[in-house]
Coordinates of C-alpha atoms in Angstrom, one line a residue:
M1 CA 0.5 -11.4 -27.0
K2 CA -1.9 -12.9 -25.0
G3 CA -2.8 -12.5 -21.2
I4 CA -4.8 -8.5 -22.4
H5 CA -7.7 -7.5 -24.0
Q6 CA -6.4 -4.9 -25.4
K7 CA -9.0 -3.0 -24.1
I8 CA -8.7 0.1 -21.4
L9 CA -12.3 0.8 -20.7
R10 CA -12.4 5.2 -19.9
I11 CA -14.9 6.6 -18.0
N12 CA -15.4 10.7 -18.0
L13 CA -17.4 11.0 -14.5
S14 CA -18.3 14.3 -15.4
N15 CA -20.1 14.0 -18.5
G16 CA -21.0 9.7 -17.9
E17 CA -19.3 9.3 -21.5
S18 CA -17.2 5.8 -21.9
R19 CA -14.7 4.8 -24.8
I20 CA -12.8 1.5 -25.2
E21 CA -9.0 2.8 -25.6
K22 CA -6.7 0.2 -27.9
R23 CA -3.1 0.2 -27.3
D24 CA -0.7 -1.7 -29.6
E25 CA 0.4 -4.9 -27.9
A26 CA 4.0 -2.9 -27.9
F27 CA 2.8 -1.0 -24.5
Y28 CA 2.0 -4.3 -23.7
R29 CA 5.1 -5.8 -24.1
A30 CA 6.9 -2.3 -23.0
W31 CA 4.8 -2.1 -19.3
L32 CA 2.9 -5.4 -18.6
G33 CA 0.6 -3.9 -16.4
G34 CA -0.5 -2.7 -13.1
R35 CA 1.9 0.6 -11.8
G36 CA 3.7 -0.2 -15.1
M37 CA 1.1 0.3 -16.9
G38 CA -0.5 2.6 -15.1
A39 CA 2.8 4.9 -14.1
K40 CA 2.8 5.6 -17.9
I41 CA -0.4 6.0 -18.1
L42 CA 0.0 8.8 -15.2
Y43 CA 2.8 10.9 -16.9
D44 CA 1.9 10.9 -19.7
E45 CA -1.6 12.3 -19.2
V46 CA -1.1 14.5 -16.0
P47 CA -0.6 17.9 -15.9
T48 CA 1.9 19.3 -13.6
T49 CA -1.2 21.5 -12.1
A50 CA -3.6 18.8 -11.9
N51 CA -4.8 19.4 -8.5
P52 CA -4.7 15.6 -7.5
L53 CA -8.9 15.8 -5.7
G54 CA -9.6 17.7 -9.2
P55 CA -10.9 16.8 -12.4
E56 CA -7.1 17.0 -14.5
N57 CA -6.2 13.8 -12.0
I58 CA -6.9 10.7 -12.6
L59 CA -7.6 7.1 -10.8
F60 CA -5.8 4.6 -13.0
F61 CA -6.9 0.3 -11.7
G62 CA -5.3 -1.9 -13.3
G63 CA -3.8 -6.0 -13.1
G64 CA -1.6 -7.2 -15.1
P65 CA -1.6 -10.2 -17.5
L66 CA -1.2 -12.9 -14.2
S67 CA -5.1 -11.5 -12.8
G68 CA -7.5 -13.7 -13.1
V69 CA -5.8 -16.9 -14.4
F70 CA -4.4 -20.2 -12.9
A71 CA -1.0 -19.4 -11.1
P72 CA -0.7 -18.9 -7.3
A73 CA -2.4 -16.0 -6.1
A74 CA -2.9 -14.4 -9.3
G75 CA -5.0 -11.9 -8.0
K76 CA -3.5 -8.3 -7.4
A77 CA -4.5 -4.6 -9.1
S78 CA -3.3 -0.8 -8.5
F79 CA -5.2 2.0 -7.9
V80 CA -2.2 4.5 -9.2
T81 CA -3.1 8.0 -10.0
K82 CA -1.2 11.5 -8.6
S83 CA -1.1 11.9 -4.3
P84 CA -3.6 14.0 -2.0
L85 CA -0.9 13.0 0.3
T86 CA 2.4 13.5 -1.0
G87 CA 1.4 15.3 -4.2
G88 CA 3.7 11.8 -5.9
Y89 CA 3.0 9.8 -7.8
A90 CA 1.0 6.5 -6.0
D91 CA -0.7 3.5 -6.6
S92 CA -1.9 1.5 -3.9
N93 CA -2.3 -2.5 -4.2
I94 CA -5.4 -4.7 -3.8
G95 CA -6.0 -7.7 -3.2
G96 CA -9.4 -9.8 -3.1
H97 CA -11.4 -10.9 -6.2
I98 CA -11.9 -7.4 -7.8
G99 CA -9.1 -7.4 -10.2
P100 CA -9.5 -10.5 -11.7
E101 CA -12.6 -9.6 -12.3
L102 CA -11.8 -6.7 -14.6
K103 CA -10.4 -9.1 -16.3
Y104 CA -13.3 -11.7 -16.8
A105 CA -15.1 -7.9 -18.1
G106 CA -12.5 -8.3 -21.0
Y107 CA -11.1 -5.0 -19.8
D108 CA -7.0 -4.7 -18.9
A109 CA -7.4 -2.0 -16.8
L110 CA -10.2 0.9 -16.0
I111 CA -9.7 5.0 -16.5
L112 CA -11.9 7.3 -14.9
E113 CA -10.8 10.7 -15.1
G114 CA -13.1 13.9 -15.1
I115 CA -16.2 15.0 -11.3
A116 CA -19.3 13.8 -12.1
P117 CA -22.3 16.6 -10.7
G118 CA -22.7 14.3 -7.5
P119 CA -22.8 10.9 -5.7
S120 CA -22.2 8.7 -8.1
L121 CA -22.3 4.4 -8.8
L122 CA -20.7 2.8 -12.1
I123 CA -21.6 -0.4 -12.8
I124 CA -19.4 -3.3 -15.1
D125 CA -21.2 -5.6 -15.9
D126 CA -19.2 -7.5 -19.1
D127 CA -19.5 -5.0 -21.9
K128 CA -22.6 -2.6 -20.6
V129 CA -21.0 -0.1 -18.9
I130 CA -23.8 2.5 -16.3
I131 CA -23.3 5.5 -13.8
K132 CA -26.1 6.5 -11.3
P133 CA -27.1 8.6 -9.1
A134 CA -26.1 7.2 -5.7
D135 CA -27.2 9.7 -2.8
Y136 CA -28.9 6.3 -1.3
L137 CA -25.6 5.3 -0.2
W138 CA -23.7 9.0 0.7
G139 CA -22.6 8.5 4.6
K140 CA -22.9 5.3 4.5
G141 CA -19.4 2.7 6.3
T142 CA -17.4 0.3 3.6
F143 CA -18.9 -2.0 4.7
E144 CA -22.3 -0.9 4.9
T145 CA -22.1 0.4 1.0
E146 CA -20.3 -3.3 0.3
K147 CA -23.6 -5.4 1.7
A148 CA -26.6 -2.8 0.2
L149 CA -24.5 -3.9 -3.2
K150 CA -24.3 -6.9 -2.9
D151 CA -28.0 -7.1 -2.2
E152 CA -28.9 -5.0 -4.4
L153 CA -26.9 -6.1 -7.3
G154 CA -26.2 -9.8 -6.6
E155 CA -22.9 -11.9 -4.8
D156 CA -21.7 -12.5 -8.4
F157 CA -20.5 -9.1 -8.7
Q158 CA -17.4 -7.1 -7.1
I159 CA -16.8 -4.2 -5.3
A160 CA -15.0 -1.3 -4.5
A161 CA -16.3 1.4 -2.6
I162 CA -15.2 4.1 -0.4
G163 CA -16.3 5.8 3.2
P164 CA -16.7 8.9 4.7
A165 CA -13.3 9.2 4.3
G166 CA -13.3 9.1 1.0
E167 CA -16.4 11.3 0.7
N168 CA -15.1 14.0 2.8
L169 CA -11.5 14.0 1.0
V170 CA -9.3 12.0 3.8
K171 CA -5.8 12.3 2.5
I172 CA -5.4 9.1 3.8
A173 CA -8.5 7.4 2.9
C174 CA -8.6 3.7 1.0
I175 CA -10.6 2.3 -1.3
Q176 CA -12.2 -1.5 0.3
H177 CA -12.8 -4.5 -1.2
D178 CA -14.6 -7.4 -0.3
Y179 CA -15.3 -7.1 3.5
G180 CA -11.6 -6.0 4.3
R181 CA -9.7 -5.6 1.6
Q182 CA -7.9 -2.5 1.3
A183 CA -5.6 -0.3 -1.5
G184 CA -5.5 1.9 1.4
R185 CA -2.2 4.2 1.2
L186 CA -1.6 7.8 -0.4
G187 CA -5.1 8.9 -0.5
V188 CA -6.2 7.1 -3.6
G189 CA -10.2 6.4 -1.7
A190 CA -10.0 10.9 -1.4
V191 CA -9.7 10.8 -5.3
M192 CA -11.7 8.5 -5.7
G193 CA -13.9 10.4 -3.3
S194 CA -13.0 13.6 -4.8
K195 CA -14.5 11.8 -7.9
K196 CA -18.0 11.7 -6.2
L197 CA -17.1 8.2 -7.2
K198 CA -19.1 5.8 -4.1
A199 CA -18.8 2.4 -5.3
F200 CA -17.2 1.2 -8.3
A201 CA -19.1 -2.9 -9.1
I202 CA -17.7 -5.3 -11.6
R203 CA -19.3 -8.6 -13.3
G204 CA -17.3 -10.9 -16.1
T205 CA -17.6 -13.6 -18.2
Q206 CA -15.7 -13.6 -20.6
D207 CA -12.0 -16.3 -20.8
I208 CA -9.1 -14.1 -21.0
P209 CA -6.6 -15.0 -23.9
V210 CA -3.3 -17.6 -23.4
A211 CA -0.3 -18.0 -25.3
D212 CA -0.5 -21.6 -24.1
P213 CA -3.3 -23.4 -21.5
A214 CA -2.0 -26.8 -21.4
Q215 CA 1.7 -25.6 -20.1
L216 CA 0.1 -23.1 -17.7
L217 CA -2.5 -25.8 -16.6
E218 CA 0.5 -28.1 -15.3
L219 CA 3.4 -24.3 -13.9
G220 CA 0.3 -23.9 -11.9
K221 CA -0.6 -27.7 -10.4
K222 CA 3.4 -27.4 -9.5
A223 CA 4.3 -24.0 -8.4
F224 CA 0.6 -24.7 -6.2
L225 CA 2.0 -27.9 -4.8
S226 CA 5.3 -26.3 -4.2
C227 CA 3.7 -23.9 -1.8
Y228 CA 2.7 -26.5 -0.1
S229 CA 5.5 -28.6 -0.1
K230 CA 7.9 -25.3 1.3
P231 CA 8.9 -25.5 5.4
G232 CA 7.2 -22.4 6.3
F233 CA 3.9 -23.0 4.6
E234 CA 3.2 -24.6 7.8
E235 CA 4.4 -22.0 10.0
W236 CA 3.5 -18.9 8.4
T237 CA -0.2 -19.9 7.2
P238 CA -2.1 -20.1 9.9
M239 CA -1.4 -16.2 11.1
G240 CA -0.5 -15.0 8.2
T241 CA 1.0 -11.8 8.5
A242 CA 0.7 -11.2 11.7
G243 CA 2.6 -14.0 13.1
V244 CA 5.7 -11.6 11.7
T245 CA 5.1 -9.5 15.2
N246 CA 7.1 -11.6 17.9
W247 CA 10.2 -11.1 15.2
V248 CA 10.0 -7.3 14.9
N249 CA 9.4 -6.6 18.1
E250 CA 12.4 -9.7 19.4
N251 CA 14.7 -8.1 16.8
G252 CA 14.2 -4.1 17.9
A253 CA 11.9 -3.6 15.6
F254 CA 8.7 -2.9 16.6
P255 CA 7.2 1.1 16.4
T256 CA 5.9 1.9 19.9
R257 CA 5.0 4.4 21.0
N258 CA 5.0 7.0 17.8
F259 CA 8.2 5.7 17.6
S260 CA 9.8 6.6 20.5
T261 CA 11.7 3.0 21.2
T262 CA 11.2 -0.4 19.4
Y263 CA 10.4 -3.0 21.2
Y264 CA 6.0 -3.2 23.3
P265 CA 6.7 -5.6 26.1
G266 CA 2.5 -6.2 25.9
Y267 CA 3.2 -8.3 22.5
L268 CA 2.4 -11.3 23.7
N269 CA -1.0 -9.9 23.5
M270 CA -1.5 -9.2 20.1
N271 CA 0.3 -11.6 18.4
G272 CA 0.7 -14.0 15.9
E273 CA -0.9 -16.3 18.4
S274 CA -3.1 -14.2 20.6
L275 CA -5.0 -13.4 17.2
L276 CA -4.9 -17.5 16.2
E277 CA -6.0 -18.2 20.2
R278 CA -8.2 -15.6 20.3
I279 CA -9.8 -14.2 18.0
L280 CA -9.4 -16.1 14.6
K281 CA -12.3 -17.5 13.4
T282 CA -12.1 -18.8 9.9
D283 CA -8.9 -18.0 6.7
K284 CA -10.2 -16.0 4.2
G285 CA -8.0 -15.4 1.0
C286 CA -8.3 -14.0 -2.3
F287 CA -8.2 -15.3 -6.0
S288 CA -6.4 -18.5 -6.5
C289 CA -4.4 -18.4 -3.2
P290 CA -3.1 -20.9 -1.9
T291 CA -1.7 -19.4 1.2
P292 CA -4.2 -17.6 2.3
C293 CA -3.1 -14.5 5.0
G294 CA -6.7 -12.9 5.9
K295 CA -8.3 -13.4 9.0
Y296 CA -11.4 -12.8 10.1
S297 CA -11.9 -11.8 13.4
S298 CA -14.1 -12.2 16.1
A299 CA -13.3 -9.4 18.7
A300 CA -15.1 -8.8 21.9
G301 CA -14.5 -6.6 25.0
T302 CA -15.1 -3.9 26.7
F303 CA -13.0 -0.5 27.6
K304 CA -12.5 3.0 29.4
G305 CA -14.8 5.5 27.4
A306 CA -14.7 8.5 27.8
D307 CA -17.4 9.0 30.6
K308 CA -18.3 5.2 31.1
E309 CA -17.2 2.2 30.1
E310 CA -18.0 1.0 26.8
K311 CA -18.4 -2.8 25.0
F312 CA -17.5 -4.0 21.4
E313 CA -18.6 -7.0 19.2
V314 CA -17.6 -7.3 15.7
M315 CA -15.9 -9.4 12.7
V316 CA -13.5 -8.2 10.9
E317 CA -10.6 -9.3 8.2
G318 CA -7.9 -9.3 10.3
P319 CA -5.9 -7.3 12.3
E320 CA -3.1 -8.0 9.7
Y321 CA 0.7 -6.9 11.0
E322 CA 0.4 -4.1 9.8
T323 CA -2.1 -3.0 11.8
I324 CA -1.1 -4.4 14.6
A325 CA 2.5 -2.2 14.8
L326 CA 0.8 1.1 14.4
V327 CA -2.6 1.0 15.6
G328 CA -1.4 -1.9 18.6
G329 CA 2.0 -1.2 19.6
N330 CA 2.3 2.5 18.2
C331 CA -0.7 3.4 19.7
E332 CA -0.2 1.1 22.6
L333 CA -3.2 -0.6 22.9
A334 CA -3.0 -3.8 25.3
S335 CA -4.5 -6.4 23.5
I336 CA -5.5 -7.5 20.0
E337 CA -8.9 -7.6 20.9
E338 CA -8.9 -3.7 20.6
V339 CA -6.3 -4.1 18.2
A340 CA -9.1 -6.0 15.9
Y341 CA -11.9 -3.1 17.2
A342 CA -9.4 -0.3 15.9
N343 CA -9.4 -2.0 12.2
Y344 CA -12.3 -2.5 11.8
V345 CA -13.7 1.4 12.7
M346 CA -10.7 2.2 10.3
D347 CA -11.9 0.1 7.6
D348 CA -15.5 0.9 8.2
L349 CA -14.8 4.6 7.6
G350 CA -12.2 4.4 4.7
I351 CA -9.0 5.0 6.5
D352 CA -5.7 3.3 6.4
T353 CA -5.3 1.8 9.2
M354 CA -1.1 2.2 8.7
S355 CA -1.2 6.6 8.1
A356 CA -4.1 6.4 10.9
G357 CA -2.1 4.6 13.2
G358 CA 0.8 7.4 12.6
I359 CA -1.4 10.0 12.8
V360 CA -2.8 9.2 15.5
A361 CA 0.7 8.6 17.9
F362 CA 1.5 12.0 17.0
T363 CA -1.1 13.4 18.0
L364 CA -0.9 11.7 21.0
E365 CA 2.7 12.8 21.8
C366 CA 2.0 16.5 20.4
I367 CA -0.6 16.5 23.2
E368 CA 1.6 14.2 26.0
K369 CA 4.6 17.1 25.6
G370 CA 2.7 19.8 26.0
V371 CA 2.1 20.6 22.1
L372 CA -1.5 19.9 21.8
G373 CA -3.9 20.9 24.8
K374 CA -7.2 19.1 25.6
E375 CA -9.8 22.5 24.6
R376 CA -8.7 21.5 20.9
F377 CA -10.3 17.9 21.5
D378 CA -13.6 19.1 23.4
G379 CA -11.6 18.9 26.7
R380 CA -11.4 15.1 26.8
E381 CA -8.7 13.5 27.9
L382 CA -6.5 11.9 24.8
K383 CA -3.6 9.4 25.6
F384 CA -1.8 6.0 24.9
G385 CA -3.4 2.9 26.0
S386 CA -6.7 4.2 25.7
L387 CA -8.4 2.8 23.0
D388 CA -11.2 5.2 23.3
S389 CA -9.0 8.4 22.6
V390 CA -7.9 5.9 19.2
L391 CA -11.5 5.9 18.1
Y392 CA -12.1 9.2 18.7
L393 CA -9.3 11.1 17.4
S394 CA -10.6 8.2 14.4
E395 CA -13.9 10.0 14.0
L396 CA -12.5 13.0 13.7
I397 CA -9.6 12.5 11.6
A398 CA -12.3 10.8 8.9
R399 CA -15.1 13.2 9.5
R400 CA -13.4 16.5 9.6
E401 CA -14.4 18.1 12.5
G402 CA -12.5 20.1 14.3
I403 CA -8.6 18.8 15.2
G404 CA -9.2 16.5 12.6
D405 CA -9.4 18.5 9.3
L406 CA -6.1 18.9 9.7
L407 CA -5.1 15.7 10.8
A408 CA -6.5 14.5 7.9
E409 CA -3.9 16.3 5.8
G410 CA -1.4 13.4 7.4
V411 CA 2.1 14.3 9.6
K412 CA 3.8 16.3 7.2
V413 CA 1.4 19.1 6.7
A414 CA -0.2 19.1 10.5
A415 CA 3.0 19.3 12.0
A416 CA 3.6 22.7 9.8
E417 CA 1.1 24.1 10.7
I418 CA 0.9 23.0 14.8
G419 CA 4.6 23.4 15.6
G420 CA 6.2 23.6 19.0
N421 CA 8.6 20.5 17.8
S422 CA 5.9 18.4 16.1
E423 CA 7.7 18.1 13.3
H424 CA 10.0 15.7 15.9
Y425 CA 7.7 14.0 16.2
A426 CA 6.3 13.3 12.9
I427 CA 7.2 10.2 11.7
Q428 CA 7.0 10.2 7.7
I429 CA 9.5 11.0 4.3
K430 CA 8.0 12.8 1.5
G431 CA 4.7 13.1 3.3
L432 CA 3.6 9.5 3.7
E433 CA 3.2 8.1 7.3
Q434 CA 6.0 5.6 7.9
S435 CA 5.4 1.2 7.6
G436 CA 5.3 -0.6 10.1
Y437 CA 8.9 -0.9 11.1
D438 CA 11.4 1.4 12.8
S439 CA 15.1 1.0 11.4
R440 CA 17.7 2.6 13.4
N441 CA 18.9 -0.3 14.0
A442 CA 18.3 -1.6 9.9
P443 CA 20.6 0.0 7.6
A444 CA 18.7 -1.4 4.7
M445 CA 15.4 -0.8 5.4
M446 CA 16.1 2.8 6.1
L447 CA 17.4 3.3 2.8
A448 CA 13.9 1.8 1.6
Y449 CA 12.1 4.0 2.9
M450 CA 14.5 7.1 2.2
T451 CA 14.1 5.5 -1.3
A452 CA 11.1 4.4 -1.8
D453 CA 8.9 5.4 -4.8
V454 CA 5.6 6.4 -3.0
G455 CA 6.9 7.9 0.4
A456 CA 7.9 5.9 4.1
H457 CA 6.3 2.1 2.5
H458 CA 8.1 -1.0 3.9
N459 CA 6.0 -2.9 0.3
R460 CA 9.4 -1.7 -2.0
A461 CA 11.9 -3.1 -0.7
W462 CA 11.6 -5.2 2.6
A463 CA 15.5 -5.3 3.3
I464 CA 15.2 -5.7 6.8
W465 CA 15.8 -9.2 6.6
F466 CA 18.7 -9.0 4.7
D467 CA 20.3 -6.8 7.5
V468 CA 19.3 -9.2 10.3
E469 CA 20.8 -11.9 7.8
V470 CA 24.0 -10.4 7.4
G471 CA 24.5 -7.9 10.2
V472 CA 22.7 -5.0 11.1
D473 CA 26.5 -2.7 12.2
I474 CA 27.3 -3.9 8.0
L475 CA 26.9 -1.4 4.8
E476 CA 28.6 -2.7 2.4
S477 CA 26.0 -4.5 0.3
K478 CA 23.3 -2.9 1.9
A479 CA 22.2 -0.6 -1.3
E480 CA 22.9 -3.1 -3.1
R481 CA 20.4 -5.5 -2.2
V482 CA 18.3 -2.7 -1.5
I483 CA 17.9 -2.0 -5.3
Q484 CA 17.8 -5.8 -6.5
L485 CA 14.5 -6.1 -3.9
Q486 CA 13.0 -2.7 -5.5
H487 CA 13.7 -4.2 -8.9
I488 CA 11.9 -7.6 -8.1
R489 CA 9.0 -6.9 -5.6
P490 CA 7.1 -4.1 -7.1
F491 CA 7.3 -6.6 -10.3
F492 CA 4.8 -8.3 -8.4
D493 CA 2.5 -5.4 -9.3
L494 CA 3.2 -5.9 -13.0
M495 CA 1.9 -8.9 -13.6
G496 CA -0.9 -9.2 -11.3
C497 CA 0.3 -10.8 -9.0
C498 CA 0.7 -10.8 -4.5
R499 CA 4.6 -11.5 -3.5
L500 CA 3.6 -13.1 -0.2
Q501 CA 4.3 -17.3 -1.9
W502 CA 7.6 -15.4 -2.5
V503 CA 9.1 -13.4 0.5
E504 CA 7.1 -15.6 3.4
L505 CA 7.5 -19.3 1.3
G506 CA 10.6 -19.0 -1.2
L507 CA 9.5 -19.8 -3.9
E508 CA 11.4 -19.9 -6.6
L509 CA 11.0 -17.1 -8.8
E510 CA 11.6 -18.7 -11.8
Y511 CA 7.9 -19.9 -11.4
Y512 CA 6.9 -17.1 -12.5
T513 CA 9.4 -16.2 -15.7
Y514 CA 7.9 -19.5 -16.7
I515 CA 4.1 -18.2 -16.2
L516 CA 4.1 -15.2 -17.5
N517 CA 5.6 -17.0 -20.4
A518 CA 2.8 -19.7 -21.1
V519 CA 0.4 -16.5 -20.8
T520 CA 2.2 -13.8 -22.6
G521 CA 3.9 -16.3 -25.3
C522 CA 6.8 -13.1 -25.2
G523 CA 9.4 -15.0 -24.0
Y524 CA 10.8 -13.2 -21.0
T525 CA 14.0 -13.6 -19.9
W526 CA 14.7 -13.0 -15.6
N527 CA 17.0 -9.5 -17.1
E528 CA 14.0 -8.7 -19.2
M529 CA 11.7 -8.7 -16.1
M530 CA 14.0 -6.7 -14.1
Q531 CA 14.2 -4.4 -17.0
I532 CA 10.9 -3.0 -17.3
S533 CA 10.7 -3.0 -13.3
E534 CA 13.8 -0.6 -13.3
K535 CA 12.1 1.6 -16.0
V536 CA 9.4 1.6 -13.4
Y537 CA 11.2 3.0 -11.3
N538 CA 12.5 5.5 -12.3
L539 CA 9.1 7.1 -14.1
T540 CA 7.9 6.7 -11.3
R541 CA 10.6 9.0 -9.8
M542 CA 10.5 11.3 -12.9
F543 CA 7.2 11.9 -12.0
W544 CA 8.4 13.7 -8.8
V545 CA 10.5 15.5 -10.1
K546 CA 7.9 17.1 -13.2
H547 CA 5.8 17.5 -10.7
V548 CA 7.2 18.5 -7.3
P549 CA 9.2 21.6 -7.8
G550 CA 12.5 21.1 -5.7
I551 CA 12.0 17.4 -5.2
G552 CA 16.0 15.9 -4.3
R553 CA 17.8 14.5 -1.8
S554 CA 16.0 16.7 1.8
W555 CA 12.8 14.9 0.4
D556 CA 14.7 10.9 0.8
W557 CA 15.6 12.6 4.4
P558 CA 14.5 10.3 7.2
P559 CA 12.2 12.0 9.7
P560 CA 14.2 13.6 12.7
R561 CA 13.2 11.8 15.8
M562 CA 15.3 8.0 12.9
V563 CA 18.4 11.1 12.6
E564 CA 18.7 12.0 16.0
E565 CA 17.7 9.2 18.8
E566 CA 18.7 6.3 19.9
V567 CA 16.6 3.8 20.1
P568 CA 16.0 4.4 24.8
S569 CA 15.2 0.8 25.5
G570 CA 15.1 -3.0 24.2
P571 CA 17.3 -5.1 22.0
S572 CA 18.4 -2.1 19.8
E573 CA 19.2 0.2 22.3
G574 CA 21.3 2.8 22.3
K575 CA 21.4 2.7 18.3
K576 CA 20.4 4.9 15.2
I577 CA 22.5 5.1 11.9
S578 CA 25.0 8.3 12.4
I579 CA 24.7 10.9 9.2
E580 CA 28.0 10.6 7.5
N581 CA 26.2 6.1 7.0
L582 CA 23.2 8.0 5.8
N583 CA 24.8 10.0 3.8
W584 CA 27.5 7.0 2.5
L585 CA 24.5 5.1 1.6
L586 CA 22.7 7.8 0.3
D587 CA 25.5 8.3 -2.1
R588 CA 26.1 4.6 -3.0
Y589 CA 22.3 3.7 -4.4
Y590 CA 22.8 7.4 -6.2
H591 CA 25.5 6.5 -7.6
L592 CA 24.2 2.4 -8.7
R593 CA 21.1 4.3 -9.7
G594 CA 22.7 6.4 -12.4
W595 CA 20.9 9.8 -10.7
D596 CA 23.5 12.6 -9.6
S597 CA 24.1 13.3 -6.6
N598 CA 20.5 15.2 -5.6
G599 CA 19.0 12.0 -6.1
I600 CA 18.0 12.7 -10.4
P601 CA 18.4 10.9 -12.9
T602 CA 21.1 12.1 -15.4
A603 CA 19.7 12.3 -18.8
E604 CA 21.8 9.3 -19.9
Q605 CA 20.6 7.2 -17.2
L606 CA 16.7 7.9 -18.8
Q607 CA 18.6 7.2 -22.1
K608 CA 19.8 4.3 -21.5
I609 CA 17.4 2.6 -19.6
G610 CA 14.1 2.9 -22.6
L611 CA 13.2 6.5 -21.0
P612 CA 14.1 9.6 -23.8
E613 CA 10.6 10.8 -23.8
C614 CA 11.4 11.8 -20.0
V615 CA 14.7 13.8 -20.8
K616 CA 12.5 17.1 -21.6
D617 CA 11.1 17.3 -18.1
L618 CA 15.3 17.3 -16.2
N619 CA 15.1 20.5 -14.9

């Protein structure tokens, strides 16, 4: 099999030892790369007793066979680990250039295990592996850290770093790269921080072996030209993901005031057009991207601080849609400039803007409803619509100061301790704060959240468009479509490329079959590719079964607000999905998956899809 080096770099940070691990071709053919290979290694190696922030947990990093080759947006890679936020399976995808750089250094993946004796920096320079003290970087923000390492090592090194949140083991900590690309979700930054690894830097100069270079060149050119010719290219590219803001509001799915409603009247002041017209400086793309969704922006403004008027002026990548939704609308900020500044602060602290937006909004509602008093916040008046409140709470969380120590555990844990009906305000599934689409008027999207293998994340099956396309009141075909999307979308993570060219432009999926075969020489069919993705999805479900006692149907249930409250205003006013319909959707989904009524894969299904080794882990 081509497209790989058959070399995994494994580093034990406890003793500083590194070694090259070789896997046979059958392993790569079966799991490809990225989250597929990472999920298999995680499942096999991490014991059920492992503390996610302890030495037995691993942090896997790797792309796929397309990472670094001539194909549209072939710059993706995945971090895979046991999540400190949920206790279950976790992977977090990252763009930029660091995934391809690992391939150029001669490795298919990097596995970090153990815990370093002190703050450390890992440098991978082709076959040279160096671990050195990083005390001089500890405590610094992500932007300062990356700049310092670029100055020290050279611009041709690609850097991944954590901020203070990762150092403080905040369970929503992210890993940042390229001054604005993040592996954001599920606390992967906390796992890196637990290993005392402040950053790793990679430089590579090696070729990637390709089965048919001439065919790859021809297919790559056709795929790029196809992207440029698509009707959505000129419309979508200038605003990137921020461009979806209007559509989500107009369809009554925009999270507002901690998901209490689904339409934000001020959305026109923080949508894609406002980004384009007021703060955008230039586009910023990942490796080999024909449609750069990164937007490098300059934002300035003033806001009311605790005791005086404050000014800000920052350069930041973004904001992307999820930050606009969960930090902007969900916390009721006033403008794209305010969202951009909050984005910058959270990025520098090293916290996931999505989970942070959810936790901050949860906290503000607890204050508003009298569940939390201002004595918990140094007597400060905190409220929705206040940028100062968002920044103050972000700092508390990232530094684990005061009540921030509890909030740093995520909304599920925080609500369980706070009590006072606060669980009603905790918008999460399986412990992961929900992405930026309300789904009380979107049954396919609701089911996608319920069954996502990491918690309430949209990237496994962005099914809301299907709800709108076929009708929000229709249930039939919704479970089938969610499963189909859960096989197609995560397969991009196995290949090592971005899905947005397919999602936003409609780039034909057959290109990926042809390109994958030109790179690997394996002759994959589309059906075989989807079978691999189905196997990975079942494996990650089995990780939960193996590691989380009591996992099952109740863990797939939406938060109380999504079940009990009708949408109070906007285009979706009066909407919610009945418990009867939710149960019907879940039953249908489990049946189609070959899982039992509690959502556990059956022994027969595991055997059928090629996971006989998992049968022993069924309870």
